[in-house]
Coordinates of C-alpha atoms in Angstrom, one line a residue:
Chain A
M1 CA -6.0 8.6 64.9
A2 CA -9.9 8.1 64.7
E3 CA -11.8 8.0 67.9
W4 CA -15.5 6.7 68.0
M5 CA -17.7 9.0 69.7
S6 CA -21.2 10.4 69.1
L7 CA -21.9 12.9 66.8
A8 CA -22.8 15.6 69.1
D9 CA -19.5 15.3 70.7
A10 CA -17.7 15.2 67.5
I11 CA -19.2 18.4 66.4
R12 CA -18.5 19.9 69.8
E13 CA -15.0 19.0 69.8
H14 CA -14.1 19.8 66.1
V15 CA -16.6 22.2 64.4
H16 CA -16.0 25.7 66.2
D17 CA -17.5 29.2 65.8
G18 CA -15.9 31.3 62.8
D19 CA -14.2 27.9 61.1
C20 CA -14.0 27.1 57.3
V21 CA -16.2 23.9 57.1
A22 CA -16.2 21.9 54.1
M23 CA -19.1 19.1 54.4
E24 CA -19.0 17.1 51.0
G25 CA -20.6 14.4 49.2
F26 CA -21.6 14.9 45.2
T27 CA -25.5 14.4 45.5
H28 CA -24.7 11.0 47.2
L29 CA -23.7 10.6 50.9
I30 CA -24.2 14.3 51.9
P31 CA -23.6 14.6 55.7
F32 CA -27.1 15.8 56.6
A33 CA -26.9 14.5 60.3
A34 CA -23.8 16.2 60.9
G35 CA -25.4 19.4 59.3
H36 CA -28.2 19.2 61.8
E37 CA -26.0 18.8 64.6
V38 CA -24.1 22.1 63.6
I39 CA -27.3 23.5 63.7
R40 CA -28.6 22.1 67.2
Q41 CA -25.5 23.4 68.7
R42 CA -26.0 26.7 67.0
R43 CA -22.6 27.5 65.5
R44 CA -22.2 30.6 64.1
N45 CA -19.9 32.8 61.6
L46 CA -18.7 29.8 59.5
T47 CA -17.2 29.7 56.3
L48 CA -19.1 26.9 54.3
V49 CA -17.3 25.2 51.5
R50 CA -19.2 22.8 49.0
M51 CA -19.4 22.5 45.4
T52 CA -23.1 22.1 45.4
P53 CA -24.8 23.8 48.6
D54 CA -27.7 21.3 47.9
L55 CA -30.3 21.2 51.0
I56 CA -27.9 20.7 53.8
Y57 CA -26.2 24.1 53.3
D58 CA -29.5 25.7 52.9
Q59 CA -30.7 24.2 55.9
M60 CA -27.4 25.9 57.7
I61 CA -27.6 29.3 55.9
G62 CA -31.3 29.6 57.1
A63 CA -30.3 28.4 60.5
G64 CA -28.0 31.6 60.7
C65 CA -24.9 29.0 60.7
A66 CA -23.0 30.7 58.1
A67 CA -21.1 34.3 57.1
R68 CA -19.4 33.0 54.2
L69 CA -20.0 30.4 51.4
M70 CA -17.9 28.9 48.4
F71 CA -19.7 27.3 46.0
S72 CA -20.1 26.1 42.4
W73 CA -23.7 25.2 41.8
G74 CA -26.4 26.4 44.0
G75 CA -29.7 24.9 43.2
N76 CA -32.1 22.0 44.3
P77 CA -31.0 19.4 41.9
G78 CA -34.1 18.4 39.8
V79 CA -36.2 20.8 41.6
G80 CA -35.2 24.4 41.1
S81 CA -34.0 26.9 43.9
L82 CA -32.3 26.6 47.2
H83 CA -34.8 29.6 48.6
R84 CA -32.9 30.0 52.1
F85 CA -29.6 30.8 50.2
R86 CA -31.5 32.9 47.9
D87 CA -32.8 35.0 50.4
A88 CA -29.6 35.1 52.1
V89 CA -27.8 36.6 49.0
E90 CA -31.0 38.9 47.9
N91 CA -32.1 40.1 51.3
N92 CA -29.4 39.3 53.8
W93 CA -31.8 37.1 55.6
P94 CA -31.2 35.7 58.3
A95 CA -27.6 37.4 58.1
P96 CA -25.7 38.8 54.9
L97 CA -23.7 36.0 53.4
A98 CA -20.8 36.6 51.4
I99 CA -20.2 34.5 48.5
E100 CA -17.0 33.3 46.5
E101 CA -18.3 31.7 43.3
R102 CA -16.1 29.5 41.4
S103 CA -16.7 26.6 38.8
H104 CA -17.1 22.9 39.4
S105 CA -13.6 22.1 37.9
D106 CA -12.3 25.0 39.7
L107 CA -13.2 23.8 43.1
A108 CA -12.2 20.2 42.2
N109 CA -8.9 21.1 41.3
A110 CA -8.6 23.3 44.3
Y111 CA -9.4 20.5 46.8
V112 CA -6.7 18.6 44.6
A113 CA -4.2 21.3 45.5
G114 CA -5.3 21.5 49.1
A115 CA -5.0 17.8 49.4
A116 CA -1.4 18.1 48.0
N117 CA -0.4 20.6 50.3
L118 CA 0.1 23.3 47.4
P119 CA -0.9 26.9 47.7
F120 CA -2.9 27.4 44.5
A121 CA -4.8 25.2 41.9
V122 CA -3.6 25.6 38.1
L123 CA -6.6 24.7 35.6
R124 CA -7.7 25.9 31.8
G125 CA -10.8 27.5 32.5
Y126 CA -12.7 30.4 33.0
T127 CA -11.2 32.3 29.6
G128 CA -14.2 34.6 28.6
S129 CA -16.3 34.3 31.8
D130 CA -17.4 37.1 34.0
L131 CA -16.5 34.8 37.0
P132 CA -13.2 36.4 37.3
R133 CA -14.6 39.7 37.4
V134 CA -16.4 39.3 40.3
N135 CA -14.1 37.0 42.4
D136 CA -10.7 38.5 42.4
R137 CA -9.2 35.1 43.7
I138 CA -9.3 33.7 40.3
R139 CA -6.5 34.7 38.5
T140 CA -4.1 33.7 36.0
I141 CA -0.5 32.6 35.6
A142 CA 1.6 32.1 32.7
C143 CA 3.3 28.7 32.2
P144 CA 7.0 28.9 32.8
F145 CA 7.8 26.7 29.9
T146 CA 5.6 27.7 27.2
G147 CA 4.1 31.2 28.3
E148 CA 0.5 29.8 27.9
V149 CA -1.7 31.5 30.2
L150 CA -3.9 29.4 32.7
A151 CA -6.1 30.0 35.6
A152 CA -4.9 30.1 39.2
T153 CA -7.2 29.8 42.0
P154 CA -6.3 29.5 45.8
S155 CA -6.4 26.2 47.1
V156 CA -9.1 25.0 49.7
R157 CA -7.8 24.0 53.2
P158 CA -10.6 23.7 55.4
D159 CA -10.2 23.7 59.3
V160 CA -12.6 20.6 59.2
T161 CA -14.1 18.5 56.7
V162 CA -17.2 16.3 57.7
I163 CA -18.1 13.3 55.1
H164 CA -20.7 10.5 55.4
A165 CA -19.6 7.0 54.4
Q166 CA -20.8 3.6 54.1
K167 CA -18.4 1.7 56.5
A168 CA -16.0 1.8 59.2
D169 CA -14.0 -0.8 61.2
W170 CA -13.4 -0.6 65.1
K171 CA -10.1 1.2 64.4
G172 CA -11.6 3.8 62.5
N173 CA -10.7 2.9 58.9
V174 CA -13.5 4.4 56.6
L175 CA -14.5 2.8 53.4
L176 CA -16.9 4.6 50.5
W177 CA -17.6 3.4 47.3
G178 CA -20.3 4.5 44.4
I179 CA -20.4 8.2 43.6
L180 CA -17.1 9.3 45.4
G181 CA -17.2 13.3 44.6
V182 CA -14.4 15.1 46.2
Q183 CA -14.8 13.6 49.4
K184 CA -11.1 12.1 49.6
E185 CA -9.8 15.3 48.5
A186 CA -11.7 17.1 50.9
V187 CA -10.8 15.0 53.9
L188 CA -6.9 15.1 52.9
A189 CA -7.3 19.1 52.4
A190 CA -8.5 19.6 55.8
R191 CA -6.7 20.1 59.4
R192 CA -9.2 18.0 61.2
V193 CA -11.8 15.4 59.9
V194 CA -15.2 14.1 61.3
I195 CA -16.8 11.4 59.5
T196 CA -20.1 9.8 60.0
V197 CA -21.0 6.1 58.7
E198 CA -23.8 4.1 58.1
E199 CA -22.6 1.0 60.2
R200 CA -19.4 -0.1 62.3
V201 CA -18.2 -3.5 61.2
P202 CA -15.4 -6.1 62.3
Q203 CA -13.9 -5.9 59.0
L204 CA -13.9 -3.9 55.7
H205 CA -13.5 -6.7 53.4
A206 CA -12.6 -4.1 50.8
P207 CA -11.0 -4.8 47.3
Q208 CA -7.6 -3.1 46.5
N209 CA -7.7 0.0 45.3
A210 CA -10.9 0.5 47.1
C211 CA -11.7 4.2 48.2
I212 CA -10.4 3.7 52.3
L213 CA -9.5 6.6 54.6
P214 CA -7.3 5.2 56.9
A215 CA -8.1 5.8 60.6
W216 CA -4.8 8.0 61.3
V217 CA -6.3 10.6 58.9
V218 CA -9.7 10.9 60.7
N219 CA -9.9 12.4 64.0
A220 CA -13.5 11.4 64.7
V221 CA -15.9 8.6 63.3
C222 CA -19.2 8.4 64.0
E223 CA -22.1 5.6 63.6
V224 CA -24.9 7.7 62.2
P225 CA -27.4 5.0 60.2
R226 CA -29.5 7.0 57.3
G227 CA -27.0 10.0 58.2
A228 CA -26.6 10.9 54.6
T229 CA -30.8 11.1 53.8
P230 CA -32.6 12.6 52.3
S231 CA -29.6 12.2 50.2
Y232 CA -28.5 8.5 49.5
A233 CA -26.1 5.7 50.5
H234 CA -25.1 3.6 47.9
G235 CA -26.0 -0.1 49.1
Y236 CA -28.3 1.2 52.3
Y237 CA -31.2 3.7 50.9
E238 CA -32.0 5.7 47.9
R239 CA -32.4 9.4 47.4
D240 CA -35.7 10.8 49.3
N241 CA -36.7 12.5 46.0
V242 CA -39.9 13.6 47.5
F243 CA -38.5 15.3 50.5
Y244 CA -36.2 16.9 47.9
R245 CA -39.4 18.3 46.3
A246 CA -41.1 18.9 49.5
W247 CA -38.3 21.1 50.4
D248 CA -39.3 23.6 47.9
R249 CA -42.4 24.3 49.7
I250 CA -40.8 24.2 53.4
A251 CA -38.0 26.5 52.7
R252 CA -39.8 29.0 50.3
E253 CA -41.3 31.1 52.7
R254 CA -39.0 31.8 56.1
E255 CA -42.0 31.2 58.7
T256 CA -42.8 27.7 57.2
F257 CA -38.9 27.1 57.1
V258 CA -38.9 28.4 60.8
R259 CA -41.2 26.2 61.8
W260 CA -39.9 23.3 60.2
M261 CA -36.5 23.7 61.5
E262 CA -37.6 24.5 65.4
Q263 CA -39.7 21.0 65.0
H264 CA -37.3 18.9 63.1
V265 CA -33.7 19.9 64.2
L266 CA -33.8 22.4 67.1
S267 CA -36.5 20.5 69.3
T268 CA -35.1 16.8 68.4
S269 CA -32.1 15.8 70.5
D270 CA -30.5 13.8 67.7
F271 CA -30.8 12.7 64.1
A272 CA -32.6 9.3 65.3
E273 CA -35.2 11.5 66.6
Y274 CA -35.3 13.4 63.5
L275 CA -35.8 10.3 61.6
A276 CA -38.8 9.1 63.7
L277 CA -40.4 12.6 63.4
Q278 CA -40.0 12.4 59.4
Q279 CA -41.9 8.9 59.8
D280 CA -44.9 10.6 61.6
A281 CA -47.7 11.2 59.0
A282 CA -49.6 13.6 60.9
V283 CA -46.4 15.8 61.1
Q284 CA -45.2 15.5 57.7
A285 CA -48.8 16.2 56.3
V286 CA -48.3 19.7 57.0
Y287 CA -45.7 20.1 54.9
R288 CA -46.3 17.7 51.8
Chain B
M1 CA -52.9 21.6 12.2
S2 CA -53.1 19.4 15.1
Q3 CA -50.1 17.7 15.9
S4 CA -49.6 14.2 17.6
Y5 CA -46.4 15.3 19.9
S6 CA -45.8 18.7 22.0
A7 CA -43.4 21.4 21.3
D8 CA -41.2 19.8 24.1
E9 CA -41.1 16.1 22.5
M10 CA -40.0 18.0 19.4
M11 CA -37.0 19.9 21.1
T12 CA -36.0 16.5 22.9
V13 CA -36.2 14.6 19.4
A14 CA -34.3 17.0 17.4
A15 CA -31.6 17.8 20.3
A16 CA -31.2 13.7 20.8
R17 CA -30.9 13.7 16.6
M18 CA -27.6 15.7 17.2
L19 CA -25.8 13.3 18.9
R20 CA -23.9 10.8 16.6
N21 CA -23.4 7.5 17.3
G22 CA -20.1 6.6 19.0
A23 CA -19.6 10.2 20.7
V24 CA -18.3 10.9 23.9
C25 CA -20.7 13.2 25.4
F26 CA -20.5 15.2 28.7
V27 CA -24.0 15.5 29.8
G28 CA -25.9 18.3 31.8
I29 CA -28.9 17.4 33.9
G30 CA -32.2 18.0 32.9
L31 CA -33.0 18.3 29.0
P32 CA -29.8 17.7 28.0
S33 CA -29.6 14.3 30.0
T34 CA -33.3 13.5 28.5
A35 CA -31.8 14.1 24.9
A36 CA -28.7 12.3 25.5
N37 CA -30.5 9.1 26.8
L38 CA -32.9 9.3 24.0
A39 CA -30.1 9.4 21.4
R40 CA -28.6 6.4 23.3
L41 CA -31.9 4.5 23.3
T42 CA -32.7 5.2 19.6
H43 CA -29.7 6.0 17.0
A44 CA -26.7 6.3 19.1
P45 CA -26.5 3.1 21.4
D46 CA -22.7 3.7 21.5
A47 CA -22.9 7.2 22.8
V48 CA -20.9 7.4 25.8
L49 CA -22.5 9.5 28.5
I50 CA -20.4 11.1 30.9
Y51 CA -21.9 12.9 34.0
E52 CA -19.7 15.4 36.3
S53 CA -20.2 13.3 39.4
G54 CA -17.8 10.5 38.0
P55 CA -19.9 8.0 35.9
I56 CA -18.4 7.2 32.6
G57 CA -20.3 5.2 30.1
A58 CA -23.6 5.7 32.2
K59 CA -26.7 3.9 30.8
P60 CA -29.4 4.8 33.0
S61 CA -32.9 2.9 32.9
V62 CA -34.9 6.1 34.2
L63 CA -33.8 9.5 33.8
P64 CA -31.8 11.0 36.8
L65 CA -33.1 13.5 39.0
S66 CA -30.0 14.6 40.0
I67 CA -26.4 14.5 38.3
G68 CA -25.4 12.0 41.1
D69 CA -28.2 9.4 40.9
G70 CA -27.5 6.2 42.0
N71 CA -28.5 4.6 38.7
L72 CA -25.6 6.2 36.9
A73 CA -23.2 4.7 38.7
E74 CA -24.9 1.3 38.8
T75 CA -25.1 1.1 35.2
A76 CA -21.6 3.0 33.9
D77 CA -18.3 1.5 32.7
T78 CA -16.6 2.8 35.3
V79 CA -17.0 5.6 38.2
V80 CA -14.2 8.2 38.7
S81 CA -13.9 10.9 41.3
T82 CA -15.2 14.4 40.5
P83 CA -11.7 16.0 40.1
E84 CA -10.7 13.2 37.6
I85 CA -13.6 13.9 35.2
F86 CA -12.5 17.4 35.2
R87 CA -9.0 17.0 35.2
Y88 CA -8.3 14.1 32.8
W89 CA -11.7 13.6 31.0
L90 CA -12.6 16.7 30.1
Q91 CA -9.4 19.2 30.2
G92 CA -7.8 16.2 29.2
G93 CA -9.3 16.4 25.6
R94 CA -11.5 13.3 25.5
I95 CA -15.0 15.0 25.3
D96 CA -16.3 15.1 21.8
V97 CA -19.8 16.6 22.6
G98 CA -20.7 18.7 25.8
F99 CA -24.5 19.0 26.1
L100 CA -25.5 22.1 27.9
G101 CA -28.8 24.1 29.1
A102 CA -29.2 27.6 29.8
A103 CA -31.3 30.5 31.9
Q104 CA -30.1 33.4 29.3
L105 CA -28.5 32.9 26.0
D106 CA -27.4 35.9 23.5
R107 CA -26.7 35.8 19.7
Y108 CA -23.4 34.4 20.1
A109 CA -24.7 31.7 22.2
N110 CA -22.8 33.1 25.6
I111 CA -24.5 31.5 28.5
N112 CA -25.6 33.2 31.7
T113 CA -26.7 30.9 34.5
T114 CA -25.5 33.1 37.8
V115 CA -27.6 36.3 37.9
V116 CA -30.7 38.1 36.6
G117 CA -29.7 41.9 37.3
S118 CA -26.5 42.9 38.9
Y119 CA -24.0 40.5 40.5
E120 CA -23.8 42.6 43.5
R121 CA -27.8 43.2 44.0
P122 CA -29.2 40.2 41.8
K123 CA -33.1 40.2 40.7
V124 CA -32.9 36.4 40.6
R125 CA -29.9 34.6 41.9
L126 CA -29.9 31.5 39.7
P127 CA -27.6 28.5 40.5
G128 CA -24.5 29.2 39.2
A129 CA -21.6 28.0 37.0
G130 CA -21.6 24.2 37.7
G131 CA -19.2 22.2 35.3
A132 CA -20.4 24.7 32.1
P133 CA -17.7 27.2 32.1
E134 CA -15.1 24.4 31.5
I135 CA -17.3 22.4 29.5
S136 CA -18.3 25.1 27.1
S137 CA -14.4 25.7 26.4
S138 CA -13.1 22.3 26.4
A139 CA -15.3 20.0 25.0
K140 CA -14.8 19.6 20.8
E141 CA -18.1 20.9 20.2
V142 CA -21.2 22.2 22.0
L143 CA -25.0 21.5 21.9
I144 CA -27.2 23.9 23.6
V145 CA -31.0 22.9 24.2
V146 CA -33.1 25.6 26.0
K147 CA -36.9 26.7 25.7
Q148 CA -37.0 30.0 23.6
S149 CA -38.6 33.3 24.7
K150 CA -37.7 36.5 24.9
R151 CA -36.9 36.2 28.8
T152 CA -34.4 33.3 27.8
F153 CA -32.7 34.7 24.3
V154 CA -31.7 38.3 25.5
D155 CA -29.7 40.5 23.2
K156 CA -27.2 40.9 26.0
V157 CA -26.9 38.5 28.9
D158 CA -26.6 40.1 32.2
F159 CA -23.6 37.9 33.2
V160 CA -21.3 35.5 30.9
T161 CA -21.0 32.4 32.9
S162 CA -20.0 30.2 30.1
V163 CA -18.6 31.2 26.6
G164 CA -20.1 30.8 23.1
Y165 CA -18.4 33.1 20.6
L166 CA -17.6 35.9 23.0
T167 CA -18.2 39.2 20.9
G168 CA -18.7 37.0 17.7
G169 CA -16.4 36.7 14.4
D170 CA -12.8 35.3 15.3
S171 CA -13.0 36.3 18.9
R172 CA -13.7 32.6 20.4
E173 CA -10.5 31.7 18.3
R174 CA -8.5 34.7 19.6
A175 CA -9.0 33.9 23.2
G176 CA -7.4 30.5 22.7
L177 CA -10.6 28.4 23.9
P178 CA -9.5 24.9 23.1
G179 CA -13.1 23.7 21.7
K180 CA -14.9 24.8 18.8
G181 CA -17.6 26.1 20.7
P182 CA -21.5 25.9 20.3
V183 CA -22.4 23.9 16.9
A184 CA -26.2 24.0 17.5
V185 CA -28.7 25.6 19.9
I186 CA -32.0 23.1 19.8
T187 CA -35.4 24.8 21.2
D188 CA -39.0 24.3 21.2
L189 CA -39.6 26.3 18.2
C190 CA -36.2 25.8 15.9
I191 CA -32.7 25.1 15.2
L192 CA -30.3 27.9 15.3
R193 CA -26.7 27.5 14.0
P194 CA -23.9 30.0 14.3
D195 CA -23.0 31.9 11.0
P196 CA -19.7 30.5 9.8
V197 CA -18.3 34.3 9.6
T198 CA -20.0 36.4 12.1
R199 CA -20.7 33.6 14.6
E200 CA -24.2 34.7 15.1
L201 CA -27.0 32.4 15.7
M202 CA -29.0 32.1 12.6
V203 CA -32.4 30.2 12.3
A204 CA -31.2 27.0 10.4
T205 CA -34.7 25.1 10.5
L206 CA -38.1 26.0 12.0
H207 CA -39.9 23.2 14.0
P208 CA -43.4 22.0 12.1
G209 CA -46.0 24.9 12.4
V210 CA -43.7 27.4 13.9
T211 CA -44.0 30.7 12.0
R212 CA -41.2 32.9 11.5
D213 CA -43.2 35.7 13.4
R214 CA -43.4 33.6 16.3
I215 CA -39.6 33.0 16.4
V216 CA -38.9 36.8 16.0
A217 CA -41.4 37.4 18.8
S218 CA -39.8 34.8 20.8
T219 CA -36.0 36.1 20.5
G220 CA -34.7 39.5 22.4
W221 CA -32.7 40.6 19.4
P222 CA -33.5 40.8 15.6
V223 CA -32.9 37.3 14.7
Q224 CA -32.2 36.3 11.4
F225 CA -32.9 33.0 9.5
S226 CA -30.3 31.4 7.0
A227 CA -30.9 31.3 3.1
E228 CA -31.5 27.6 3.2
C229 CA -33.8 27.7 6.1
E230 CA -36.1 24.5 6.0
E231 CA -38.6 22.6 8.3
T232 CA -37.2 20.3 11.1
E233 CA -38.3 16.9 10.2
A234 CA -41.3 16.0 12.8
P235 CA -40.8 13.4 15.3
R236 CA -40.9 9.9 14.1
E237 CA -43.4 7.3 15.8
T238 CA -40.6 5.7 17.1
E239 CA -38.6 8.2 18.7
L240 CA -41.8 9.3 20.1
A241 CA -42.3 5.7 21.6
V242 CA -38.9 5.4 23.2
L243 CA -39.0 9.2 24.7
R244 CA -42.7 8.4 26.0
D245 CA -41.6 5.2 27.4
L246 CA -38.5 6.6 28.9
K247 CA -40.6 9.3 30.7
A248 CA -43.0 6.9 31.9
R249 CA -40.4 4.8 33.6
T250 CA -38.9 7.9 35.0
A251 CA -42.3 9.2 36.6
A252 CA -43.0 5.6 38.0
A253 CA -39.4 5.6 39.5
H254 CA -39.5 9.2 40.9
G255 CA -43.0 9.7 42.0
E256 CA -45.3 12.3 40.7
T257 CA -43.2 14.0 37.8
G258 CA -41.1 12.8 35.2
D259 CA -39.3 15.6 34.0
G260 CA -36.0 14.3 34.8
A261 CA -35.0 17.8 35.0

């Protein structure tokens, strides 16, 4: 049953060293505040799962939280490379990063299989691609009825899934809307669930068929306004495209990245303090 | 001869023209998204644009910077989850045209977006597959839009991320892929189409002012020109006006650059 708590307490209680962690959100509702808190609490040896690692995992990889990454598209959307991800893969900095690479269709199916309590996903995919050659967990299975050969890949079953959503009521029922990505599946596939929300409201007033995650599938719910920035929260704030571009400069060199991380995440006590720093023109002039 | 348009504009306009009105199009971000939206705003108002993040029938007023921009959701007929997009709509066989980009491409239109160099010790680690492997296999047809250079158009791709015609001939059919494969590759220099038998990409039309020598110098394999190779029709005034207007709106909405990449 969902328990309202601070984000720091939720990460302390539910994200442990060595865990398999999925922090989902397809461009929209990326749980950045939670990612920062994982960095702040210096979690190590995590297996990170995300379709699009995005800046959130670039930050966590660069900060040394990850030992393994399962992903399907690792770029800075609309900008270019994820430099910290690349530095880890190409040069083992700050630590070697084992990668398990799949396609979007595969990972989406693998979350569905995880949510459905199935051991593997079946899809029509990968034929002719070199990906199965470098990932021995992409295998094939023959249809028992027709003999058709299909791709089979292990389902995703995170120890903990973390997402950001728009609203939760006092009981901890969570509502999200707009681009939903794989969040519902990622939540239902996980053993433990932490959700940050824009606001806590008395009632959700959601239409029927809305995407609601009932309180009883959630472990911790935390009120973190602007907790998805620099990604966006539909109905609350827009994507900070300027930051996505600035990140390219911040993350390109190790030195700049380390300084930014120290100043913005490790030396701040929570996301509100980070946001205040983002508003400080004198601090930001150095990075933009 | 001086031109009143850039090579990039020629590429985008030529790519947009390939999308027929009413087609259901699975759109990649960047150049494909620019071309698909130009088509929608010119000759193909009823083209249905589907993005992998979930919007179906998106009609963005500005080009999205990311594949999941809010504007795509707000202007869509419906927004579904990402698993639904890939399972019901793409794998379900409802996509007429997959519109893709590429980092590297070979003569059989096989695409690499994974690594330059070896997979284990990459020289350059590229973003990876995204939705492309299943788009290239399941969409009924594929269009590829990419800038042409020796670095991009290579004799052998370092990694096959998404398939074109594999090793040519009937190898794609024999592999049992549901879709027909790439029907055209649109670049800043020319349009290439697969030979009906060998499936090797042949230059079908040259953009105005581009010489055969320039194409040969920009291709990593001994590229062939089809017998009926002609000149691509130059961008029309209206096409350019709509494209420039779209880019200007995008630049104003996103800040300093308007590439919508």
